[in-house]
Amino acid sequence: MSFHILVQQAVNGLVLGSVYGLIAVGYTMVYGIIGMINFAHGDVYMIAAYLTAIFLAALTLLGIQSPPLIILLVLLLTIACTALYGWSVERIAYKPLRHSTRLAPLISAIGMSLILQNYVRLSQGARSQGTPTLIHGSLRLFENGPDQFVQITYAQILIVVTAVIGMALLWYWIQATAMGRACRAVQQDRIMAALLGVDTDRVISVVFVLGASMAAVAGTLVTFNYGSFDFFIGFVIGIKAFTAAVLGGIGSLPGAMLGGLVLGLAESIFSGFVNTDYKDVFAFSLLVLVLIFRPSGLLGHPEVEKV
Amino acid sequence: MKRLEKYARGKGLARLVFALVFGCVASAQAGTVKIGVAGPLSGAQAAFGEQFWRGAEQAAKDINAQGGINGDTIELVKGDDACEPKQAVAVANRLVDFDHVTAVVGHFCSSSTIPAFEVYAEAGILSMTPASTNPMVTERGLSTVFRTCGRDDQQGVVGAEFVVKQLKAQRVAVLHDKDTYGQGLADSMKAHLATLGLKEVLYEGLTRGEKDFNALVTKLRSVKADAVYFGGLHSEAGPLVRQMREQGLNVPLISGDGIMSETFVTSAGGPKFVEGVFMTFGADPRKIPSGKTLVEQFRKGGYEPEGYTLYSYATMQAIAQAMRATQSREGVKLAAWLKANPVETVMGTKSWNAKGDLKISDYVMYRWTPAGKYEEVQ
Amino acid sequence: MGSVLREALLTGLIALLLFAPLTGVSLSGYTLEGHWQRPLWLAGWVVLGRFALGWLLSRRRHVVAHARPHRRPSLLASWIEAHRTFLLLAMFVVALILPWFIGKYWLNVAILAWIYVLLALGLNIVVGLAGLLDLGFVAFYAVGAYGYALGFKYLDLSFWTALPFGALLAACFGVMLGFPVLRMHGDYLAIVTLGFGEIIRLVLNNWMEFTGGPNGVRVPFPSFFGIEFGRKAQPGHVTVHEYFNVPFSNEYRDIFLYLLLMIVVGGLVFVIRRLRRMPLGRNWEALREDEIACRSLGLQPVMVKLSAFGLGAMTGGVGGVFFAASQGFVNPTSFTFMESAHILAIVILGGMGSTAGVIVAAVILTVLPEALRDFAEYRGLLFGCAMVLMMVWRPRGLMGARRARFDRSGVA
């Protein structure tokens, strides 16, 4: 097995893993705070992909030419609009269920996922869409002959760099700001936090907004990189990102990123050196195995039984 | 035994009561011929469903304008299967039992067509697919099923010949999307490569709905493929070809009729990525002289009759002609007539063999150009 | 009034912001088409809806404040309670004679509804009674369906032998999966089962040589104790219409399946009723309520959970065999995660643990999408809205209210 291929697969895994990680953050934060699996999160990511293409087309029509400016504007607009979607989803489908059984929000989330998919299908059409390539060019490393090279596109570099920056900002926010502290307090004990004067409803809204923002970052970057999307893309990637969140230990932010990277690398290495057909079987088996031997995921805290 | 008889009698009685109460008998109204148009009107493949519907709708309009079928006008009924076998069976049952159609144009995905045609055949209804190319559609000995397109094994022959003789490829990788259509196509490619004395260097499936195929592309590089065959649809072929080019793998990609849509270019990220992509498809129906006026009519209405639009139109014509000639709507009689007589359609003269396949199918190779259009390879 | 109006206008503004980019323009290639009126209309409707809702709520709050503290049960509910036996009997009779009148299309829908009843009852044992959240129930359904299909292909099993075979096979899978993972807690269990469901589907899809992959497997239709339902019999067999000397109809087969399913569901309901009063069933429910207390009283949680898992899986397997028999064709696309979600939705909508509620919900959630077929375009949207609204309106499901008093935090 050649060195170049191994490195190339690692790069592929890293890029894919960063995307998984960014989406997994949304799952893990919501789960940490209110203990529900937000199945509509993958579709929020899908909405972000559509918004990216729409804002891109709109800005191009307005005559803005410079790629860095366009990328920045599209990213900001998409984050703002997707965050609004995240907030509304929580407000409509989950907030009224705050004090009911734990399974009710799950079904509500599945319903919301159907609503978002069909809403986009009806307004944007069912056919798969695309965006023109914005970031051209790539980097060749370790070049050594005609097929011996590792190729990384600038778009891929952008994905990894932005993911790292985004995660770092989020981490800083959680650790250092007042709202972040409130988040952690609610995560530890919601009732106690409420008793101490933390506005839990607001904290939960903020968490949804942040999760959606991270999904928006992922949606924008993926759309710039792969350029192709349809109303159904949220489903597959949502399940994968969720797997990543659980793999890393659900409820833990670094765990989500680590889980994403592990899953991305595992998929791409397995696909590259064993078999693509069974790539997903491998990913899910990995999940099952990790959970059997480490029931709270890679970085999760073991669950304490409260009596 | 007596019990069953009683039930049967009870049912007759119930139908009578029903008819008296609602003043209608459960059959099609006189003066109309109901024909079902079934396909993915929603879901990821809805672009193809739209092609079906446009073609059939125009055909029904034209046939009705020429006096319909023996004086009866055609009425079309939509059936949406979203390319899901379970929904396809439900839709088929609905068309048969609820809408009482007398013939069906349809089903796009082979995985839907195969179980749905079983329902039509059981009910004795003529069913013709304009697009399902999997051999199993007609290989099961059902007497009332037809198709107006070729078969995957024929596509595979043309594809394999092209890859070996024209592209002179030595190391061919065969990929598919793990669906009935895509895998069938890939299998037939694999089989015909073998008859030409070539063993593929890679045979693997990707997951539908995913967009990241970088790991697979790297694998293509590692096996040093000099041509890639993909059995699948444009929604996966687009990102695949783009990621090949971005990783510096500039070998030709060959595919079947599933990427026959301008959406392929959009989902590949622009026309510059589709250079070096080839596909098999029937000789472009838009260039056949008999269809010239029709194509212009479509274009005047602001719709480009690409892909299966004209196939769907031709299917309607064949059904209508069979009904005119036999003065019947029974599937078995119509099927017998179609197998015995050639039909003049917008796509030229078509005739069917005993299985319901076209006697002559004319797959040719197309090339996508850097302008994002496709043209026949000479 | 003023605050309600202000609230409505604010909601409308947010709705406008939400709708404007996605409905106001649509992508066409790399450019945009404008549909400026669409978001305005949508936002207008939202304002109206929000206003009406706010107005109703404020009125209700007003009424409730002055109403008697105890609400008497509604007239309808007390009437239903009083005529329970009669109603059940009437429903049974209606269900029994229904298949003769509804025609083949609705008959197939009804069969599908019964299959979902079966599946939901099975999942209800796991989720509702034992309190184990299972997101991969579809795995056992698939095992049952493929057990019949592949059993016929390789071992030449008939429907009647496939039924216990599929059930046993699914139960084995249930126990096999259950053994390592039942030590896990609540939501982790959910994820592992989800992963397991996906693994089964992917293996079925990828293992071409054995399962036929995406092409699926053809399944023979069941026979009436050896007598066939087809138009023409296989050599050496007779058909039903010849044997009973009645005209041929392709509905007999479906009617037969329908009645058979009714019997199976009836049997299952009976078994579940009995089990709930037996130590095993009591153990399930006790475990759901408080696992630690159970353990301190000397209960073996693993065996109790395993029995629930195995029994639920077995029911799923039976459902799968029936599904395969009614479709005549199985293919991995019928066993996606959405199918699991659908079954879970039935259980939760029906009210966890409530048999009657689950049956009603299964019928509603199967018939609703079919009835919505006339709105083909809007079907998914309406279905999703129905799910969300149902949960907001009755988060404990249609008939789950009675258990509410000892349901502290729900499942998990």
mmCIF file of N, CA, C and O in Angstrom, chain A residues 5 8-9 12 16 121 126-133 136 147 149 151 153 156 224-231 233 236 240 268 271-272 274-277 279-280, chain B residues 42-44 46-47 50 176 178 203-212 214-216 218-219 221-222 224 234-235 239 242-243 245-248 263 266-267 269 272-273:
data_model
loop_
_atom_site.group_PDB
_atom_site.id
_atom_site.type_symbol
_atom_site.label_atom_id
_atom_site.label_comp_id
_atom_site.label_asym_id
_atom_site.label_seq_id
_atom_site.Cartn_x
_atom_site.Cartn_y
_atom_site.Cartn_z
ATOM 1 N N ILE A 5 -1.426 7.071 -1.086
ATOM 2 C CA ILE A 5 -2.840 6.710 -0.980
ATOM 3 C C ILE A 5 -3.280 6.783 0.474
ATOM 4 O O ILE A 5 -4.358 7.295 0.790
ATOM 5 N N GLN A 8 -3.679 10.366 1.389
ATOM 6 C CA GLN A 8 -4.855 10.915 0.716
ATOM 7 C C GLN A 8 -6.133 10.467 1.421
ATOM 8 O O GLN A 8 -7.049 11.254 1.638
ATOM 9 N N GLN A 9 -6.182 9.195 1.802
ATOM 10 C CA GLN A 9 -7.377 8.723 2.503
ATOM 11 C C GLN A 9 -7.511 9.404 3.851
ATOM 12 O O GLN A 9 -8.627 9.710 4.290
ATOM 13 N N ASN A 12 -9.021 12.718 3.163
ATOM 14 C CA ASN A 12 -10.452 12.555 2.894
ATOM 15 C C ASN A 12 -11.229 12.379 4.189
ATOM 16 O O ASN A 12 -12.283 12.985 4.392
ATOM 17 N N LEU A 16 -14.159 14.865 5.778
ATOM 18 C CA LEU A 16 -15.487 14.323 6.063
ATOM 19 C C LEU A 16 -15.765 14.387 7.558
ATOM 20 O O LEU A 16 -16.856 14.766 7.988
ATOM 21 N N ARG A 121 -38.899 20.749 -0.577
ATOM 22 C CA ARG A 121 -39.231 20.100 -1.844
ATOM 23 C C ARG A 121 -40.286 20.905 -2.585
ATOM 24 O O ARG A 121 -40.202 21.126 -3.791
ATOM 25 N N ALA A 126 -37.935 19.139 -6.531
ATOM 26 C CA ALA A 126 -37.346 17.909 -6.007
ATOM 27 C C ALA A 126 -35.990 17.600 -6.621
ATOM 28 O O ALA A 126 -35.219 16.841 -6.072
ATOM 29 N N ARG A 127 -35.698 18.193 -7.764
ATOM 30 C CA ARG A 127 -34.463 17.793 -8.449
ATOM 31 C C ARG A 127 -33.237 18.226 -7.659
ATOM 32 O O ARG A 127 -33.293 19.159 -6.875
ATOM 33 N N SER A 128 -32.142 17.517 -7.877
ATOM 34 C CA SER A 128 -30.953 17.902 -7.140
ATOM 35 C C SER A 128 -30.406 19.181 -7.752
ATOM 36 O O SER A 128 -30.475 19.408 -8.957
ATOM 37 N N GLN A 129 -29.898 20.036 -6.879
ATOM 38 C CA GLN A 129 -29.428 21.355 -7.293
ATOM 39 C C GLN A 129 -27.925 21.427 -7.120
ATOM 40 O O GLN A 129 -27.314 20.543 -6.534
ATOM 41 N N GLY A 130 -27.364 22.503 -7.584
ATOM 42 C CA GLY A 130 -25.930 22.655 -7.408
ATOM 43 C C GLY A 130 -25.542 24.108 -7.335
ATOM 44 O O GLY A 130 -26.348 24.999 -7.577
ATOM 45 N N THR A 131 -24.293 24.326 -6.958
ATOM 46 C CA THR A 131 -23.760 25.681 -7.008
ATOM 47 C C THR A 131 -22.529 25.666 -7.901
ATOM 48 O O THR A 131 -21.845 24.646 -7.993
ATOM 49 N N PRO A 132 -22.250 26.780 -8.547
ATOM 50 C CA PRO A 132 -21.023 26.833 -9.346
ATOM 51 C C PRO A 132 -19.803 26.775 -8.436
ATOM 52 O O PRO A 132 -19.890 27.102 -7.257
ATOM 53 N N THR A 133 -18.693 26.360 -8.997
ATOM 54 C CA THR A 133 -17.475 26.289 -8.184
ATOM 55 C C THR A 133 -16.980 27.690 -7.898
ATOM 56 O O THR A 133 -16.867 28.523 -8.801
ATOM 57 N N HIS A 136 -11.439 27.726 -6.574
ATOM 58 C CA HIS A 136 -10.730 26.888 -7.535
ATOM 59 C C HIS A 136 -9.382 26.477 -6.970
ATOM 60 O O HIS A 136 -8.880 27.066 -6.026
ATOM 61 N N ASP A 147 1.198 9.569 -10.933
ATOM 62 C CA ASP A 147 0.040 9.251 -10.088
ATOM 63 C C ASP A 147 0.383 9.315 -8.623
ATOM 64 O O ASP A 147 -0.396 8.951 -7.784
ATOM 65 N N PHE A 149 0.776 11.452 -5.791
ATOM 66 C CA PHE A 149 0.669 12.764 -5.166
ATOM 67 C C PHE A 149 -0.516 12.736 -4.211
ATOM 68 O O PHE A 149 -1.361 11.855 -4.267
ATOM 69 N N GLN A 151 -3.535 15.194 -3.191
ATOM 70 C CA GLN A 151 -4.152 16.427 -3.655
ATOM 71 C C GLN A 151 -5.199 16.919 -2.667
ATOM 72 O O GLN A 151 -6.097 16.183 -2.272
ATOM 73 N N THR A 153 -7.858 20.152 -2.152
ATOM 74 C CA THR A 153 -8.378 21.371 -2.743
ATOM 75 C C THR A 153 -8.421 22.452 -1.671
ATOM 76 O O THR A 153 -8.493 22.166 -0.478
ATOM 77 N N GLN A 156 -11.313 22.153 0.590
ATOM 78 C CA GLN A 156 -11.179 21.196 1.683
ATOM 79 C C GLN A 156 -10.407 21.803 2.852
ATOM 80 O O GLN A 156 -10.767 21.604 4.016
ATOM 81 N N PHE A 224 -20.040 24.613 -0.768
ATOM 82 C CA PHE A 224 -18.928 25.161 -1.547
ATOM 83 C C PHE A 224 -18.012 24.053 -2.052
ATOM 84 O O PHE A 224 -17.477 24.126 -3.143
ATOM 85 N N ASN A 225 -17.863 23.017 -1.263
ATOM 86 C CA ASN A 225 -16.906 21.973 -1.629
ATOM 87 C C ASN A 225 -17.491 20.960 -2.609
ATOM 88 O O ASN A 225 -16.899 20.653 -3.631
ATOM 89 N N TYR A 226 -18.672 20.434 -2.313
ATOM 90 C CA TYR A 226 -19.226 19.377 -3.159
ATOM 91 C C TYR A 226 -20.175 19.917 -4.218
ATOM 92 O O TYR A 226 -20.398 19.270 -5.226
ATOM 93 N N GLY A 227 -20.784 21.057 -3.924
ATOM 94 C CA GLY A 227 -21.588 21.726 -4.934
ATOM 95 C C GLY A 227 -22.881 21.044 -5.312
ATOM 96 O O GLY A 227 -23.525 21.441 -6.267
ATOM 97 N N SER A 228 -23.279 20.000 -4.607
ATOM 98 C CA SER A 228 -24.484 19.304 -5.029
ATOM 99 C C SER A 228 -25.332 18.965 -3.812
ATOM 100 O O SER A 228 -24.808 18.539 -2.790
ATOM 101 N N PHE A 229 -26.605 19.189 -3.913
ATOM 102 C CA PHE A 229 -27.465 18.893 -2.769
ATOM 103 C C PHE A 229 -28.896 18.725 -3.249
ATOM 104 O O PHE A 229 -29.258 19.171 -4.332
ATOM 105 N N ASP A 230 -29.704 18.022 -2.458
ATOM 106 C CA ASP A 230 -31.135 17.956 -2.718
ATOM 107 C C ASP A 230 -31.848 17.972 -1.383
ATOM 108 O O ASP A 230 -31.206 18.037 -0.343
ATOM 109 N N PHE A 231 -33.175 17.883 -1.411
ATOM 110 C CA PHE A 231 -33.901 18.081 -0.153
ATOM 111 C C PHE A 231 -33.740 16.914 0.802
ATOM 112 O O PHE A 231 -34.179 16.967 1.932
ATOM 113 N N ILE A 233 -30.695 15.381 1.562
ATOM 114 C CA ILE A 233 -29.333 15.129 2.046
ATOM 115 C C ILE A 233 -29.223 15.132 3.555
ATOM 116 O O ILE A 233 -28.288 14.569 4.101
ATOM 117 N N VAL A 236 -29.224 11.186 5.555
ATOM 118 C CA VAL A 236 -28.065 10.305 5.674
ATOM 119 C C VAL A 236 -26.992 10.938 6.556
ATOM 120 O O VAL A 236 -26.488 10.320 7.491
ATOM 121 N N LYS A 240 -25.401 9.918 10.343
ATOM 122 C CA LYS A 240 -23.958 9.749 10.530
ATOM 123 C C LYS A 240 -23.445 10.684 11.621
ATOM 124 O O LYS A 240 -22.694 10.274 12.504
ATOM 125 N N SER A 268 -13.363 6.411 5.754
ATOM 126 C CA SER A 268 -12.577 6.561 4.543
ATOM 127 C C SER A 268 -11.465 5.519 4.480
ATOM 128 O O SER A 268 -11.171 5.000 3.400
ATOM 129 N N SER A 271 -13.281 2.256 3.595
ATOM 130 C CA SER A 271 -13.708 2.304 2.209
ATOM 131 C C SER A 271 -12.519 2.179 1.269
ATOM 132 O O SER A 271 -12.589 1.525 0.231
ATOM 133 N N GLY A 272 -11.425 2.792 1.643
ATOM 134 C CA GLY A 272 -10.267 2.781 0.763
ATOM 135 C C GLY A 272 -9.529 1.459 0.742
ATOM 136 O O GLY A 272 -9.035 1.042 -0.297
ATOM 137 N N VAL A 274 -10.639 -1.629 2.362
ATOM 138 C CA VAL A 274 -11.389 -2.884 2.444
ATOM 139 C C VAL A 274 -12.479 -2.907 1.391
ATOM 140 O O VAL A 274 -12.339 -3.519 0.339
ATOM 141 N N ASN A 275 -13.576 -2.210 1.651
ATOM 142 C CA ASN A 275 -14.697 -2.344 0.747
ATOM 143 C C ASN A 275 -15.660 -1.180 0.959
ATOM 144 O O ASN A 275 -16.037 -0.890 2.083
ATOM 145 N N THR A 276 -16.058 -0.530 -0.125
ATOM 146 C CA THR A 276 -16.981 0.598 0.013
ATOM 147 C C THR A 276 -18.393 0.136 0.339
ATOM 148 O O THR A 276 -19.135 0.824 1.019
ATOM 149 N N ASP A 277 -18.768 -1.024 -0.167
ATOM 150 C CA ASP A 277 -20.124 -1.516 0.060
ATOM 151 C C ASP A 277 -20.449 -1.590 1.540
ATOM 152 O O ASP A 277 -21.546 -1.253 1.962
ATOM 153 N N LYS A 279 -18.990 -0.031 4.001
ATOM 154 C CA LYS A 279 -18.494 1.108 4.760
ATOM 155 C C LYS A 279 -19.435 1.480 5.903
ATOM 156 O O LYS A 279 -19.017 1.650 7.042
ATOM 157 N N ASP A 280 -20.722 1.585 5.591
ATOM 158 C CA ASP A 280 -21.673 2.009 6.611
ATOM 159 C C ASP A 280 -21.895 0.928 7.650
ATOM 160 O O ASP A 280 -22.085 1.215 8.832
ATOM 161 N N SER B 42 -42.754 12.716 -6.879
ATOM 162 C CA SER B 42 -42.076 13.380 -5.773
ATOM 163 C C SER B 42 -40.801 12.594 -5.497
ATOM 164 O O SER B 42 -40.529 11.603 -6.151
ATOM 165 N N GLY B 43 -40.045 13.015 -4.523
ATOM 166 C CA GLY B 43 -38.816 12.295 -4.203
ATOM 167 C C GLY B 43 -37.649 12.775 -5.039
ATOM 168 O O GLY B 43 -37.779 13.660 -5.882
ATOM 169 N N ALA B 44 -36.497 12.147 -4.800
ATOM 170 C CA ALA B 44 -35.268 12.633 -5.404
ATOM 171 C C ALA B 44 -35.259 12.495 -6.926
ATOM 172 O O ALA B 44 -34.522 13.190 -7.616
ATOM 173 N N ALA B 46 -37.784 13.075 -8.941
ATOM 174 C CA ALA B 46 -38.987 13.706 -9.474
ATOM 175 C C ALA B 46 -38.771 14.353 -10.840
ATOM 176 O O ALA B 46 -39.721 14.534 -11.596
ATOM 177 N N ALA B 47 -37.516 14.660 -11.164
ATOM 178 C CA ALA B 47 -37.260 15.269 -12.468
ATOM 179 C C ALA B 47 -37.708 14.326 -13.592
ATOM 180 O O ALA B 47 -38.257 14.756 -14.608
ATOM 181 N N GLU B 50 -41.477 14.123 -13.927
ATOM 182 C CA GLU B 50 -42.007 15.265 -14.669
ATOM 183 C C GLU B 50 -41.898 15.023 -16.169
ATOM 184 O O GLU B 50 -42.802 15.338 -16.930
ATOM 185 N N HIS B 176 -21.447 1.298 -8.827
ATOM 186 C CA HIS B 176 -22.905 1.374 -8.922
ATOM 187 C C HIS B 176 -23.456 1.994 -7.656
ATOM 188 O O HIS B 176 -22.722 2.231 -6.702
ATOM 189 N N LYS B 178 -25.971 0.683 -5.753
ATOM 190 C CA LYS B 178 -26.642 -0.325 -4.939
ATOM 191 C C LYS B 178 -28.155 -0.298 -5.107
ATOM 192 O O LYS B 178 -28.895 -0.638 -4.189
ATOM 193 N N TYR B 203 -14.934 -3.304 -8.412
ATOM 194 C CA TYR B 203 -16.388 -3.380 -8.556
ATOM 195 C C TYR B 203 -16.980 -3.087 -7.198
ATOM 196 O O TYR B 203 -16.913 -3.908 -6.296
ATOM 197 N N GLU B 204 -17.522 -1.867 -7.013
ATOM 198 C CA GLU B 204 -18.039 -1.506 -5.694
ATOM 199 C C GLU B 204 -19.245 -0.594 -5.780
ATOM 200 O O GLU B 204 -19.509 0.014 -6.817
ATOM 201 N N GLY B 205 -19.966 -0.512 -4.676
ATOM 202 C CA GLY B 205 -21.168 0.310 -4.644
ATOM 203 C C GLY B 205 -21.022 1.478 -3.702
ATOM 204 O O GLY B 205 -20.403 1.360 -2.653
ATOM 205 N N LEU B 206 -21.581 2.625 -4.067
ATOM 206 C CA LEU B 206 -21.595 3.765 -3.168
ATOM 207 C C LEU B 206 -23.010 3.915 -2.611
ATOM 208 O O LEU B 206 -23.934 3.253 -3.076
ATOM 209 N N THR B 207 -23.176 4.771 -1.635
ATOM 210 C CA THR B 207 -24.467 4.904 -0.987
ATOM 211 C C THR B 207 -25.243 6.057 -1.601
ATOM 212 O O THR B 207 -24.737 7.173 -1.673
ATOM 213 N N ARG B 208 -26.444 5.779 -2.033
ATOM 214 C CA ARG B 208 -27.302 6.821 -2.557
ATOM 215 C C ARG B 208 -27.608 7.842 -1.483
ATOM 216 O O ARG B 208 -27.872 7.484 -0.341
ATOM 217 N N GLY B 209 -27.584 9.105 -1.839
ATOM 218 C CA GLY B 209 -27.911 10.139 -0.866
ATOM 219 C C GLY B 209 -26.677 10.738 -0.228
ATOM 220 O O GLY B 209 -26.753 11.767 0.409
ATOM 221 N N GLU B 210 -25.524 10.083 -0.386
ATOM 222 C CA GLU B 210 -24.301 10.695 0.120
ATOM 223 C C GLU B 210 -23.699 11.581 -0.953
ATOM 224 O O GLU B 210 -24.013 11.446 -2.138
ATOM 225 N N LYS B 211 -22.850 12.504 -0.512
ATOM 226 C CA LYS B 211 -22.232 13.393 -1.488
ATOM 227 C C LYS B 211 -20.719 13.294 -1.464
ATOM 228 O O LYS B 211 -20.053 13.808 -2.344
ATOM 229 N N ASP B 212 -20.174 12.685 -0.434
ATOM 230 C CA ASP B 212 -18.716 12.612 -0.335
ATOM 231 C C ASP B 212 -18.242 11.257 -0.836
ATOM 232 O O ASP B 212 -18.462 10.236 -0.187
ATOM 233 N N ASN B 214 -14.968 10.945 -1.884
ATOM 234 C CA ASN B 214 -13.526 11.121 -1.992
ATOM 235 C C ASN B 214 -12.750 9.844 -1.710
ATOM 236 O O ASN B 214 -11.765 9.547 -2.374
ATOM 237 N N ALA B 215 -13.216 9.083 -0.703
ATOM 238 C CA ALA B 215 -12.495 7.858 -0.364
ATOM 239 C C ALA B 215 -12.520 6.895 -1.548
ATOM 240 O O ALA B 215 -11.518 6.255 -1.880
ATOM 241 N N LEU B 216 -13.662 6.837 -2.203
ATOM 242 C CA LEU B 216 -13.790 5.960 -3.358
ATOM 243 C C LEU B 216 -12.909 6.446 -4.510
ATOM 244 O O LEU B 216 -12.272 5.650 -5.215
ATOM 245 N N THR B 218 -10.167 8.148 -4.282
ATOM 246 C CA THR B 218 -8.778 7.798 -3.972
ATOM 247 C C THR B 218 -8.514 6.335 -4.271
ATOM 248 O O THR B 218 -7.456 5.951 -4.778
ATOM 249 N N LYS B 219 -9.520 5.521 -3.990
ATOM 250 C CA LYS B 219 -9.365 4.094 -4.269
ATOM 251 C C LYS B 219 -9.230 3.858 -5.781
ATOM 252 O O LYS B 219 -8.432 3.031 -6.223
ATOM 253 N N ARG B 221 -7.906 5.858 -7.773
ATOM 254 C CA ARG B 221 -6.526 6.213 -8.094
ATOM 255 C C ARG B 221 -5.574 5.094 -7.708
ATOM 256 O O ARG B 221 -4.627 4.793 -8.423
ATOM 257 N N SER B 222 -5.852 4.478 -6.551
ATOM 258 C CA SER B 222 -4.903 3.470 -6.073
ATOM 259 C C SER B 222 -4.927 2.226 -6.950
ATOM 260 O O SER B 222 -3.928 1.526 -7.050
ATOM 261 N N LYS B 224 -5.356 2.442 -10.080
ATOM 262 C CA LYS B 224 -4.879 2.961 -11.365
ATOM 263 C C LYS B 224 -5.876 2.713 -12.500
ATOM 264 O O LYS B 224 -5.522 2.235 -13.573
ATOM 265 N N HIS B 234 -27.977 10.721 -11.922
ATOM 266 C CA HIS B 234 -27.169 11.934 -11.964
ATOM 267 C C HIS B 234 -26.902 12.524 -10.597
ATOM 268 O O HIS B 234 -25.890 13.172 -10.387
ATOM 269 N N SER B 235 -27.819 12.279 -9.633
ATOM 270 C CA SER B 235 -27.632 12.915 -8.329
ATOM 271 C C SER B 235 -26.361 12.413 -7.633
ATOM 272 O O SER B 235 -25.806 13.111 -6.792
ATOM 273 N N PRO B 239 -21.644 14.669 -8.219
ATOM 274 C CA PRO B 239 -20.557 14.819 -7.239
ATOM 275 C C PRO B 239 -19.390 13.865 -7.497
ATOM 276 O O PRO B 239 -18.236 14.234 -7.267
ATOM 277 N N ARG B 242 -17.165 15.291 -10.192
ATOM 278 C CA ARG B 242 -16.493 16.487 -9.694
ATOM 279 C C ARG B 242 -15.335 16.122 -8.768
ATOM 280 O O ARG B 242 -14.228 16.673 -8.881
ATOM 281 N N GLN B 243 -15.586 15.175 -7.862
ATOM 282 C CA GLN B 243 -14.527 14.813 -6.928
ATOM 283 C C GLN B 243 -13.386 14.080 -7.625
ATOM 284 O O GLN B 243 -12.225 14.196 -7.236
ATOM 285 N N ARG B 245 -12.339 14.812 -10.658
ATOM 286 C CA ARG B 245 -11.543 15.858 -11.296
ATOM 287 C C ARG B 245 -10.753 16.645 -10.261
ATOM 288 O O ARG B 245 -9.619 17.045 -10.496
ATOM 289 N N GLU B 246 -11.380 16.877 -9.101
ATOM 290 C CA GLU B 246 -10.696 17.676 -8.095
ATOM 291 C C GLU B 246 -9.521 16.937 -7.476
ATOM 292 O O GLU B 246 -8.587 17.550 -6.993
ATOM 293 N N GLN B 247 -9.605 15.621 -7.495
ATOM 294 C CA GLN B 247 -8.456 14.877 -6.973
ATOM 295 C C GLN B 247 -7.444 14.595 -8.068
ATOM 296 O O GLN B 247 -6.515 13.811 -7.881
ATOM 297 N N GLY B 248 -7.673 15.194 -9.227
ATOM 298 C CA GLY B 248 -6.702 15.035 -10.297
ATOM 299 C C GLY B 248 -6.816 13.726 -11.043
ATOM 300 O O GLY B 248 -5.863 13.273 -11.675
ATOM 301 N N THR B 263 -29.775 18.413 -15.313
ATOM 302 C CA THR B 263 -29.486 18.548 -13.884
ATOM 303 C C THR B 263 -28.134 17.946 -13.538
ATOM 304 O O THR B 263 -27.509 18.325 -12.549
ATOM 305 N N THR B 266 -25.643 20.693 -13.411
ATOM 306 C CA THR B 266 -25.781 21.519 -12.215
ATOM 307 C C THR B 266 -25.197 20.805 -11.011
ATOM 308 O O THR B 266 -24.473 21.405 -10.213
ATOM 309 N N SER B 267 -25.525 19.514 -10.878
ATOM 310 C CA SER B 267 -25.094 18.836 -9.657
ATOM 311 C C SER B 267 -23.619 18.457 -9.727
ATOM 312 O O SER B 267 -23.041 18.071 -8.716
ATOM 313 N N GLY B 269 -21.460 20.695 -10.468
ATOM 314 C CA GLY B 269 -20.761 21.911 -10.092
ATOM 315 C C GLY B 269 -20.309 22.737 -11.281
ATOM 316 O O GLY B 269 -19.415 23.561 -11.149
ATOM 317 N N LYS B 272 -17.627 22.654 -16.637
ATOM 318 C CA LYS B 272 -16.228 22.277 -16.839
ATOM 319 C C LYS B 272 -15.917 20.899 -16.261
ATOM 320 O O LYS B 272 -14.920 20.285 -16.622
ATOM 321 N N PHE B 273 -16.789 20.425 -15.348
ATOM 322 C CA PHE B 273 -16.505 19.136 -14.743
ATOM 323 C C PHE B 273 -17.037 17.961 -15.556
ATOM 324 O O PHE B 273 -16.673 16.823 -15.300
#
